[in-house]
PDB file of C-alpha atoms and ligand atoms in Angstrom:
ATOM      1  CA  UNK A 140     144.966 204.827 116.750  1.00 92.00           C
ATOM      2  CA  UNK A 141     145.832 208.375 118.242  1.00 93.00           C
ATOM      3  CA  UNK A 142     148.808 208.877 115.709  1.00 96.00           C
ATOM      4  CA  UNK A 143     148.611 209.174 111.620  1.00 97.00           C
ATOM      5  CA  UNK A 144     150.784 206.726 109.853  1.00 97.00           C
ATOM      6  CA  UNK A 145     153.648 209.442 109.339  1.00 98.00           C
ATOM      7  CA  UNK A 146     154.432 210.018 112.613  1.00 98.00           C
ATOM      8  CA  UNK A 147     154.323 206.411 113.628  1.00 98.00           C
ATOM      9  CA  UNK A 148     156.895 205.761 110.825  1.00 98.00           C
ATOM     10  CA  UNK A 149     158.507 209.278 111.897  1.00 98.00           C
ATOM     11  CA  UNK A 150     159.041 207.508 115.433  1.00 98.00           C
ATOM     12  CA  UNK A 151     159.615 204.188 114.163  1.00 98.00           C
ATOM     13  CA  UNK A 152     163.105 205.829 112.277  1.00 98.00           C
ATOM     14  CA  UNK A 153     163.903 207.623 116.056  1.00 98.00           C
ATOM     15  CA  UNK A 154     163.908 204.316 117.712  1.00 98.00           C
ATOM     16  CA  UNK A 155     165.905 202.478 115.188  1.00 98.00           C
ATOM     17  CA  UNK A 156     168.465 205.414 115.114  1.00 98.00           C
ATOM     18  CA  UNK A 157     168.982 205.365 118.717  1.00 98.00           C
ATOM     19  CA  UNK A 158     169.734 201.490 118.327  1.00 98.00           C
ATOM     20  CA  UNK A 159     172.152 201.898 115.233  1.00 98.00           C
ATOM     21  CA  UNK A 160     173.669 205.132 116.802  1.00 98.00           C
ATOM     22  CA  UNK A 161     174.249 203.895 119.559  1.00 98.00           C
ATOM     23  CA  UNK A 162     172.474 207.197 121.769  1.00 96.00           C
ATOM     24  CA  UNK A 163     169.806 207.128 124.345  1.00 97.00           C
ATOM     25  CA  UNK A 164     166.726 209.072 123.772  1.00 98.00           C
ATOM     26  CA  UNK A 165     163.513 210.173 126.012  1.00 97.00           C
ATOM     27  CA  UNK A 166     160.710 208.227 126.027  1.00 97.00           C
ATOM     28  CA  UNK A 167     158.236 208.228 122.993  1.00 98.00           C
ATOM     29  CA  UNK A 168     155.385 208.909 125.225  1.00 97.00           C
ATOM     30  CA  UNK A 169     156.866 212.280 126.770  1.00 97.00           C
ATOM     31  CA  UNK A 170     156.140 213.947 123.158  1.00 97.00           C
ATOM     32  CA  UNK A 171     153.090 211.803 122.066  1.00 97.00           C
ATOM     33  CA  UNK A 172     151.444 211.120 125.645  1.00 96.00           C
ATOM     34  CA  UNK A 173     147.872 210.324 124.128  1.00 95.00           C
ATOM     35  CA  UNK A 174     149.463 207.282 122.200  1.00 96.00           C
ATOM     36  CA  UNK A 175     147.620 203.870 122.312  1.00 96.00           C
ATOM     37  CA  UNK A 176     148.397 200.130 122.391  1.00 95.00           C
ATOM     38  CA  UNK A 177     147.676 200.250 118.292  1.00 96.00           C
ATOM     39  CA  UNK A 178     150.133 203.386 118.341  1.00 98.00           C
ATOM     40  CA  UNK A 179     152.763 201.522 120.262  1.00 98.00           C
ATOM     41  CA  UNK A 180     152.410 198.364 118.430  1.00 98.00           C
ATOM     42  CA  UNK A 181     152.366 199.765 114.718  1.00 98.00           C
ATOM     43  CA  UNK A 182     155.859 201.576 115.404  1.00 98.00           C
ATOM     44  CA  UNK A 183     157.345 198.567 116.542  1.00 98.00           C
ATOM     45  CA  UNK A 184     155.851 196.650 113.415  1.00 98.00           C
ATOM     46  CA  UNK A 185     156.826 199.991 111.127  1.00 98.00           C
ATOM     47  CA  UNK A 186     160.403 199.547 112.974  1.00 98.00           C
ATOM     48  CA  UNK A 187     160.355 196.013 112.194  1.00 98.00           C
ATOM     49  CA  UNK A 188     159.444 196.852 108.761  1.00 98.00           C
ATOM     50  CA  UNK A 189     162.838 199.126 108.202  1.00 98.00           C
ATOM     51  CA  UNK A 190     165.072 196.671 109.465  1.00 98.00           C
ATOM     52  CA  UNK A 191     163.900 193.524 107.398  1.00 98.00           C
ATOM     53  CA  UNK A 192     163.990 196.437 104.522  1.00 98.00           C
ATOM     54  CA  UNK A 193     167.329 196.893 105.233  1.00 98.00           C
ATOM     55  CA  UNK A 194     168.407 193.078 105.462  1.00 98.00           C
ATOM     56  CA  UNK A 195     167.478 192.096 108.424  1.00 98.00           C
ATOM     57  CA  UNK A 196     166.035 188.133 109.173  1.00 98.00           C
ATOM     58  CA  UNK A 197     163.227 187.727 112.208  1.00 98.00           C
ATOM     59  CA  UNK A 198     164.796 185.301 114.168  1.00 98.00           C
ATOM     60  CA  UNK A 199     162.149 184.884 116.491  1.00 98.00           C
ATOM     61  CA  UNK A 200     159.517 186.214 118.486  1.00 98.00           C
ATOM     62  CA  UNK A 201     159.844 187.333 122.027  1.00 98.00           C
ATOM     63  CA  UNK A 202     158.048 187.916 125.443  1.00 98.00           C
ATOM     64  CA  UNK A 203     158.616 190.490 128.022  1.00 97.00           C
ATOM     65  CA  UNK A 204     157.632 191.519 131.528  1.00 96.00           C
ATOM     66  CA  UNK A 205     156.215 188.144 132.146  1.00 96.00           C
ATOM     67  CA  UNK A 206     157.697 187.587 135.501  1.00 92.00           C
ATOM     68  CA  UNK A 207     156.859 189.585 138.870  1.00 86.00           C
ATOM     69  CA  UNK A 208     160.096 190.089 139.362  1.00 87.00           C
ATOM     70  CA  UNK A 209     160.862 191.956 136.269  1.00 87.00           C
ATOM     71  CA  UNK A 210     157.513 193.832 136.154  1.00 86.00           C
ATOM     72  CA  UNK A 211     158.248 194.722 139.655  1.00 86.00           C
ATOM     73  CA  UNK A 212     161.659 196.261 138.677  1.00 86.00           C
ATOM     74  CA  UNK A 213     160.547 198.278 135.603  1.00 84.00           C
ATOM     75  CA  UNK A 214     157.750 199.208 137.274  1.00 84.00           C
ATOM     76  CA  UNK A 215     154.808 197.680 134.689  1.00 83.00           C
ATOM     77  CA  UNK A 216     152.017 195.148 135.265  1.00 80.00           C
ATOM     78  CA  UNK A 217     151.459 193.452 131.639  1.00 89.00           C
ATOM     79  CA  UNK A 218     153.469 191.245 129.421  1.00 95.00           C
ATOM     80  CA  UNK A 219     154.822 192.785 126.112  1.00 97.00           C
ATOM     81  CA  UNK A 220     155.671 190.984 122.909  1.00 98.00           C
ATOM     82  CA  UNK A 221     158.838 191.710 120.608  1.00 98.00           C
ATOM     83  CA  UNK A 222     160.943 190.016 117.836  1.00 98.00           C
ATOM     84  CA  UNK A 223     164.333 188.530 117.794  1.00 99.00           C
ATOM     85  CA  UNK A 224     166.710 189.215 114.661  1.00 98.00           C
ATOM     86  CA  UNK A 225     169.595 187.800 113.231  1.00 98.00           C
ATOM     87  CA  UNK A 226     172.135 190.363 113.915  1.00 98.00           C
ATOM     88  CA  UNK A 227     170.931 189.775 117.561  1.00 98.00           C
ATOM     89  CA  UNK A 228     172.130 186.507 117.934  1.00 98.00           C
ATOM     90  CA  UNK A 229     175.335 185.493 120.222  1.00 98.00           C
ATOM     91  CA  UNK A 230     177.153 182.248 120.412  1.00 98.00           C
ATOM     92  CA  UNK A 231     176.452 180.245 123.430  1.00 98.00           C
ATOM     93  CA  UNK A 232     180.288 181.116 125.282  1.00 98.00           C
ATOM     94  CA  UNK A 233     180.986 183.552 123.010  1.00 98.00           C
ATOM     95  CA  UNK A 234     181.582 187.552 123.246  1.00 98.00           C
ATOM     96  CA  UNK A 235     179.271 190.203 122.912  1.00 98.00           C
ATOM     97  CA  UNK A 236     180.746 193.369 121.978  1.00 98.00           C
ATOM     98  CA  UNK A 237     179.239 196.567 124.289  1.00 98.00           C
ATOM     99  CA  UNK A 238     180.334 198.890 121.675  1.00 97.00           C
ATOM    100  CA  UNK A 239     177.213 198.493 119.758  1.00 95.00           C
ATOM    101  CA  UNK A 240     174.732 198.484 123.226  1.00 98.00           C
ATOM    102  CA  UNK A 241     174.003 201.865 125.786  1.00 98.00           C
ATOM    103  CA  UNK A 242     173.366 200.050 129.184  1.00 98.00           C
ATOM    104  CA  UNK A 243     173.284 196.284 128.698  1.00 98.00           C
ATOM    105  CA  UNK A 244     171.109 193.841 131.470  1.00 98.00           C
ATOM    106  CA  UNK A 245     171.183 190.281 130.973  1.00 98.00           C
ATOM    107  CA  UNK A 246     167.936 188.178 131.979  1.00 97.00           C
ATOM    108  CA  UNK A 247     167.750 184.438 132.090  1.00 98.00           C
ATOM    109  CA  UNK A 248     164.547 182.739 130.274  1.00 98.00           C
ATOM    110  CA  UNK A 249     163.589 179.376 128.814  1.00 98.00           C
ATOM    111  CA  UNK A 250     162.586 179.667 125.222  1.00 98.00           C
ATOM    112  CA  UNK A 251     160.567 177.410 123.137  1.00 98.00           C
ATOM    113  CA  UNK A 252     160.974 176.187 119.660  1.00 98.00           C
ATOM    114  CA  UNK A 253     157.292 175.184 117.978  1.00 98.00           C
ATOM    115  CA  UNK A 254     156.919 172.480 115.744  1.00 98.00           C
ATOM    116  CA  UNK A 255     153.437 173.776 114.828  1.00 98.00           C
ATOM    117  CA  UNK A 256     151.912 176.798 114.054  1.00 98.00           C
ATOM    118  CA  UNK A 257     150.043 178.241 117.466  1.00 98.00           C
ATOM    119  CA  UNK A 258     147.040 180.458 116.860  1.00 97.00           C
ATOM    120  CA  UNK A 259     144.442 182.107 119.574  1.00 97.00           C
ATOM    121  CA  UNK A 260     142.115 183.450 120.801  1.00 97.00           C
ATOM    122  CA  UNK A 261     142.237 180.420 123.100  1.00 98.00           C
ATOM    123  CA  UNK A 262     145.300 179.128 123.165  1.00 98.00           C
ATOM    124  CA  UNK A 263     146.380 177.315 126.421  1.00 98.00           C
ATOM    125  CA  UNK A 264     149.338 175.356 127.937  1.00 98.00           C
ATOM    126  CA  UNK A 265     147.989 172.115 126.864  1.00 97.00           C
ATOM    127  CA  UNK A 266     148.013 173.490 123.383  1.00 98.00           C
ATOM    128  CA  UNK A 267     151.721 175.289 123.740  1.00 98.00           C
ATOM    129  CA  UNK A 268     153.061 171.814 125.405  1.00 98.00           C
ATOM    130  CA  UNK A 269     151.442 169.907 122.098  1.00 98.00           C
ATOM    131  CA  UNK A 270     152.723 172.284 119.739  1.00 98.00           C
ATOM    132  CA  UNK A 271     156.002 172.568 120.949  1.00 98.00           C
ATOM    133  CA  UNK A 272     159.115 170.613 119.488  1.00 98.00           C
ATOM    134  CA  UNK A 273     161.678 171.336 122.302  1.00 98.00           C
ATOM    135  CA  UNK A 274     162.384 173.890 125.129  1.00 98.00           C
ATOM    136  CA  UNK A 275     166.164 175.382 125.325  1.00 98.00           C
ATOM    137  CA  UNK A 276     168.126 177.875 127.936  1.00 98.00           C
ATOM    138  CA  UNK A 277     168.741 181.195 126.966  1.00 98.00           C
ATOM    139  CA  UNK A 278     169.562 184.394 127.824  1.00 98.00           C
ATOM    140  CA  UNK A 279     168.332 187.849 126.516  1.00 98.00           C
ATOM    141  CA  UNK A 280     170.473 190.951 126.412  1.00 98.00           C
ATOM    142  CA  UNK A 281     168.285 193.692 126.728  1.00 98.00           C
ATOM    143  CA  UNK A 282     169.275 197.375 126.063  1.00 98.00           C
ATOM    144  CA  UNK A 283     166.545 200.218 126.163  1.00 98.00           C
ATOM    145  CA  UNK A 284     167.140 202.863 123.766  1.00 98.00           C
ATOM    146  CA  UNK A 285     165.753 204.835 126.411  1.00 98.00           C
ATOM    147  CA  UNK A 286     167.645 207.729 128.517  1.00 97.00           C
ATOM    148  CA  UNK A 287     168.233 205.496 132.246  1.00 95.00           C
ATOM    149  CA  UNK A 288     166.638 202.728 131.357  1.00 95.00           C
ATOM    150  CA  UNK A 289     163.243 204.588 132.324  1.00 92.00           C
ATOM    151  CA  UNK A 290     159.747 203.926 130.276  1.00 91.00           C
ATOM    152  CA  UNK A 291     156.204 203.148 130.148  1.00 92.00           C
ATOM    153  CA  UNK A 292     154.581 200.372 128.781  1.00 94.00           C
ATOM    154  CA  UNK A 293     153.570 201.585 125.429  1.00 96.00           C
ATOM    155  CA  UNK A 294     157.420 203.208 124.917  1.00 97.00           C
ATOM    156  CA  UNK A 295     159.075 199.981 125.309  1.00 96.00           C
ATOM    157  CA  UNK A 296     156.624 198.116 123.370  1.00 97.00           C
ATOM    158  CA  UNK A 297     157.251 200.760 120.722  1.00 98.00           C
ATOM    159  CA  UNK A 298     161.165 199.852 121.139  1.00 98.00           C
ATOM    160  CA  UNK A 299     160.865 196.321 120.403  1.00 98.00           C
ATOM    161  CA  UNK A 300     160.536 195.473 124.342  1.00 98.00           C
ATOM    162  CA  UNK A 301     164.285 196.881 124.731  1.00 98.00           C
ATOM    163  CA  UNK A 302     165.482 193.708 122.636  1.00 98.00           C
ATOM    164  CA  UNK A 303     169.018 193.545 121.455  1.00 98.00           C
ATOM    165  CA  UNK A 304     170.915 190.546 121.622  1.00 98.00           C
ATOM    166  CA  UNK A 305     170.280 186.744 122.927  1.00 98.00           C
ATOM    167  CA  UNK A 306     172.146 183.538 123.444  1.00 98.00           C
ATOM    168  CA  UNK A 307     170.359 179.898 123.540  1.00 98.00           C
ATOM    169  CA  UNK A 308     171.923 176.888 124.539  1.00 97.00           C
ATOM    170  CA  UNK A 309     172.183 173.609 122.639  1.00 90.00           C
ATOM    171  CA  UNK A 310     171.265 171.681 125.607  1.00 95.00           C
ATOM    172  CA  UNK A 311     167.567 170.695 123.985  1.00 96.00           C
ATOM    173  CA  UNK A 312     164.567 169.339 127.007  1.00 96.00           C
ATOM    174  CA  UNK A 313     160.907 167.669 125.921  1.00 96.00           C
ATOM    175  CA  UNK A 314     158.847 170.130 127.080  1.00 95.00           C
ATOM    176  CA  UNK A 315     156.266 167.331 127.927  1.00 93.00           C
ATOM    177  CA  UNK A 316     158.378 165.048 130.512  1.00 90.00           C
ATOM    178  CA  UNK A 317     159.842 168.291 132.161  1.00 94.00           C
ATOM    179  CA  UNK A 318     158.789 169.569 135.077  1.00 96.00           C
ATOM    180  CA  UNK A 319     158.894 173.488 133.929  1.00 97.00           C
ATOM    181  CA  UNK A 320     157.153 174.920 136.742  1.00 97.00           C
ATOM    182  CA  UNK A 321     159.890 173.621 139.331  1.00 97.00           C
ATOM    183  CA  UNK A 322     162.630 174.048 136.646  1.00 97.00           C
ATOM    184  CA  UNK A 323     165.665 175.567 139.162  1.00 98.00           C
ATOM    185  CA  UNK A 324     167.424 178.477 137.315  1.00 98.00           C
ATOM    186  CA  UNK A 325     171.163 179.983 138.992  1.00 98.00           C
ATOM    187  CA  UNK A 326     172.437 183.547 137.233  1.00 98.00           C
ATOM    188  CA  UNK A 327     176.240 184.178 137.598  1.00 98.00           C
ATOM    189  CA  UNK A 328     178.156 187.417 137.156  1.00 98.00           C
ATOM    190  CA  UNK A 329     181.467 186.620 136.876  1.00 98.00           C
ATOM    191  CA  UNK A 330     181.563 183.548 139.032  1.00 97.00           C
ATOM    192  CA  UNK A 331     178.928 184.829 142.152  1.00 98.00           C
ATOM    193  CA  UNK A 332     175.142 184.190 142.317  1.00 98.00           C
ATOM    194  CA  UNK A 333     173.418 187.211 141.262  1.00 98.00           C
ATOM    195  CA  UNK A 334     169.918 185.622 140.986  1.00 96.00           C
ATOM    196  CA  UNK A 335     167.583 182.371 141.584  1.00 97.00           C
ATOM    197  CA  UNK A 336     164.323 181.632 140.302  1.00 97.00           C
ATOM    198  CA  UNK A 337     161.807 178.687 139.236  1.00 97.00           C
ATOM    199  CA  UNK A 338     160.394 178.498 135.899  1.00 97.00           C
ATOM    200  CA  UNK A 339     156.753 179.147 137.741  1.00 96.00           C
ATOM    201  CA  UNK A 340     158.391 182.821 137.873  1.00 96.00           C
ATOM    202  CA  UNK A 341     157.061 183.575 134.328  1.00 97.00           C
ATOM    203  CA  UNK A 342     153.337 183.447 134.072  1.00 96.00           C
ATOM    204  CA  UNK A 343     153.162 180.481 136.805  1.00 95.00           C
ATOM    205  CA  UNK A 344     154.610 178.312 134.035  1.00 97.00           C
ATOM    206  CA  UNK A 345     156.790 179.778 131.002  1.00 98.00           C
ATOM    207  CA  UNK A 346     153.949 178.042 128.798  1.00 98.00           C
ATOM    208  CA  UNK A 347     151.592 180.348 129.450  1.00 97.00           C
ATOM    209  CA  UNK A 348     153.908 182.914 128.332  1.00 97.00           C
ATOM    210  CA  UNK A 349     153.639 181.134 124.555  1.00 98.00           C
ATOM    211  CA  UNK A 350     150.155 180.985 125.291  1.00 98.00           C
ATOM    212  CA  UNK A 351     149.460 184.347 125.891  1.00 97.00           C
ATOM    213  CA  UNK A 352     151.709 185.316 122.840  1.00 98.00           C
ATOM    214  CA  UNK A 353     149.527 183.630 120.617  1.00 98.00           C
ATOM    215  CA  UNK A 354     146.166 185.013 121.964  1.00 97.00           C
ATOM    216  CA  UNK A 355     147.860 188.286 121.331  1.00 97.00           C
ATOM    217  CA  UNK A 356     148.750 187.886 117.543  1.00 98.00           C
ATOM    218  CA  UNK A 357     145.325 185.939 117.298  1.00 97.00           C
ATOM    219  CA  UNK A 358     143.511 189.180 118.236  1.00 96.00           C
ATOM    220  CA  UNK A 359     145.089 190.689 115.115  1.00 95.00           C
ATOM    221  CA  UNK A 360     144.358 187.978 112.687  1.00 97.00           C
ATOM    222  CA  UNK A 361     148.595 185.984 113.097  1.00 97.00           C
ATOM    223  CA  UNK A 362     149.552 183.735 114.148  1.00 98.00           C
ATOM    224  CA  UNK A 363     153.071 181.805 115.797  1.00 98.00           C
ATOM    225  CA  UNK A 364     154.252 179.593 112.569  1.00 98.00           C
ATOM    226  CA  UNK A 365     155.365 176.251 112.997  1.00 98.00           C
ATOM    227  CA  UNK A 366     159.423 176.718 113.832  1.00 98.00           C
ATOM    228  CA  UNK A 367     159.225 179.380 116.143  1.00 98.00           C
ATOM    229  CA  UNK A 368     161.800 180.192 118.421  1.00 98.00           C
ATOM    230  CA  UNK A 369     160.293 182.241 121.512  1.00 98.00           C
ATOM    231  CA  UNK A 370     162.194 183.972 124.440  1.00 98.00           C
ATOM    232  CA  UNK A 371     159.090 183.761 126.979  1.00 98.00           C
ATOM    233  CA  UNK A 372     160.806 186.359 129.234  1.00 97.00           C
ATOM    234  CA  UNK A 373     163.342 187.103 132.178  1.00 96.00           C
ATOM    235  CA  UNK A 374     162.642 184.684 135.117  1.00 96.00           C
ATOM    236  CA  UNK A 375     164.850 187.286 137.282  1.00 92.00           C
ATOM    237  CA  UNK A 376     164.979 190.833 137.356  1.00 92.00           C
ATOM    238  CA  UNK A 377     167.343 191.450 134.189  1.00 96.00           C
ATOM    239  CA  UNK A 378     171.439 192.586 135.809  1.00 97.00           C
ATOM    240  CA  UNK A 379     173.537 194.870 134.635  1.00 98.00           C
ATOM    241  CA  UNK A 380     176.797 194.315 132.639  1.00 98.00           C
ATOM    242  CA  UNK A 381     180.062 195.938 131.484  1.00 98.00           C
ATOM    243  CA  UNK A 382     183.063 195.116 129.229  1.00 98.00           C
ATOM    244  CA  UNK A 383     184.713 192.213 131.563  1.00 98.00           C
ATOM    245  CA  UNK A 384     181.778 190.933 132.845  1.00 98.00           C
ATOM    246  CA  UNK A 385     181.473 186.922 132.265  1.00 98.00           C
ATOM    247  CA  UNK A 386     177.233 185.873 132.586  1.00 98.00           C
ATOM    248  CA  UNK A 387     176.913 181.901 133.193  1.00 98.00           C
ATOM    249  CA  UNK A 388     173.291 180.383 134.149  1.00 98.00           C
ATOM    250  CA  UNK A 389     172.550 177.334 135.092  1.00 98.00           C
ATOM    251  CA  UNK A 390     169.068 175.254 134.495  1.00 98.00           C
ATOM    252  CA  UNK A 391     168.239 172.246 136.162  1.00 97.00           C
ATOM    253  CA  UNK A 392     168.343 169.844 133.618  1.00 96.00           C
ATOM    254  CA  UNK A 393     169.013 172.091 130.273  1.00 97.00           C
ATOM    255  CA  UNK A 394     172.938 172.827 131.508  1.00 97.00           C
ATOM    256  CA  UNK A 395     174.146 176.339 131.422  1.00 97.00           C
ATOM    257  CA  UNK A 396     174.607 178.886 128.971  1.00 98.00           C
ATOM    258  CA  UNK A 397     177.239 181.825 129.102  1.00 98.00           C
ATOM    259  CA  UNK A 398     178.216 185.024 127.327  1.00 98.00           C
ATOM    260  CA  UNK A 399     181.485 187.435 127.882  1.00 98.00           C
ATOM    261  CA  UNK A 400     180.697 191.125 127.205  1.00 98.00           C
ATOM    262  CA  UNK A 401     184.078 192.619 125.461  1.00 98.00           C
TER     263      UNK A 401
HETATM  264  C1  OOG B 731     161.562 195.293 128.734  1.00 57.34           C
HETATM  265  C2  OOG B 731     161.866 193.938 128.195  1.00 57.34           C
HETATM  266  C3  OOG B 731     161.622 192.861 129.209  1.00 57.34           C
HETATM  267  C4  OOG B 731     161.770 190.418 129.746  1.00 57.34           C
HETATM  268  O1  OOG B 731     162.276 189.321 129.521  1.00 57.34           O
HETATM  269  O2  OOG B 731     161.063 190.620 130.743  1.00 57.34           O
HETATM  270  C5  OOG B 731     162.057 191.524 128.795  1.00 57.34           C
HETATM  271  C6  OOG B 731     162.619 195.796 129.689  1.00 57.34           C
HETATM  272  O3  OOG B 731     162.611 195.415 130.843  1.00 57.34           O
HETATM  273  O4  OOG B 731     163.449 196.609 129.257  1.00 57.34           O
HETATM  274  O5  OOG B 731     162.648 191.257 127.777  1.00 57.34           O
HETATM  275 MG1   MG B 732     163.617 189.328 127.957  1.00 57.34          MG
END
């Protein structure tokens, strides 16, 4: 660790206040650039900490920058991990409200729910597939509190992996009879394709994106607990939205899920 514990909670207040105020703010790493992985990690767990202090539920754990196309667009070569939380959560059809976001994107992804705890180092897709209760569409809303969008790795890490709000579908698949890899997946902005992609766009199968979740909380001692849900990352590059804008996506065999931003 590069930073002492008060400026990691210090930063940990900055990010959360440019989420509950609403205002963009430069990246972490242009004040602190000799700030490590533990650095960048302990803020988000420290901003974690304030928001389940303040009421908040974890709803669920998330991956990020799992797909080429998405570490392509931001610019970044390895997968990040967040959390979901309650206040997150949208409706499948319903409205999110931009009033409370800066520059909303929407990605597509396939989450999974576990029906047993996953723990690593190790952890594989035969042991994510075994583990895992049933897959569901979602979508993420993602909203950097960064000024344009514009970070490095260990900034967005630090900002909960730009996480704001998410929508999953009710349409429940076995992960085991489902052909994941080849699973088709259609994004629609108000009523046009905007983006296509196979579930093989996230890690070569969105199981290794669990996978590689758990290896990363086993290297620090956690692990995923039984009843997880898990966002395992954009299988597009995410697209931006606006008051009026209407998302639907489509997944072979899960149906579609859809959001209107008001
Ligand atoms: C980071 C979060 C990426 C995903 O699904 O790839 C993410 C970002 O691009 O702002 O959630
Ligand atoms: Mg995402």
């Amino acid at each position: 660790m590069a930073l002492d514990k008060a400026t990691v909670q210090k930063l940990a207040e900055h990010l959360d206040q440019a989420e509950t105020q609403r205002k963009e703010v430069v990246k972490i790493t242009d004040d602190h650039p000799d700030l490590d992985w533990d650095d960048a990690y302990a803020i988000q767990d420290a901003l974690r900490a304030i928001k389940v202090a303040r009421g908040t539920r974890i709803a669920g754990l998330k991956m990020g920058l799992t797909s080429h196309a998405k570490m392509k667009q931001m610019g970044v070569v390895d997968p990040v991990r967040g959390f979901l939380t309650d206040y997150g959560q949208v409706a499948d059809g319903g409205e999110c409200d931009t009033a409370g976001l800066i520059h909303p994107k929407v990605e597509a992804e396939i989450a999974f729910v576990t029906k047993r705890a996953l723990s690593g180092p190790g952890c594989h897709i035969g042991a994510v597939l075994a583990a895992t209760d049933f897959v569901v569409p979602a979508l993420e809303v993602i909203d950097s509190r960064y000024l344009n969008f514009k970070f490095d790795l260990k900034s967005v890490i630090a900002d909960n992996t730009s996480a704001a709000r998410y929508v999953v579908g009710g349409n429940a698949g076995d992960a085991v009879g489902m052909d994941l890899k080849n699973l088709g997946v259609v994004m629609e902005k108000n009523g046009e394709v905007v983006a296509t992609a196979s579930g093989a766009a996230v890690l070569g199968h969105p199981a290794q994106s669990v996978a590689m979740l758990a290896n990363m909380l086993g290297a620090r001692g956690e692990e995923i607990p039984a009843g997880t849900l898990i966002l395992t990352g954009g299988v597009t590059e995410a697209v931006a939205v606006a008051k009026g804008d209407v998302i639907n996506v489509r997944y072979q065999h899960l149906g579609s899920v859809s959001v209107r931003f008001v």
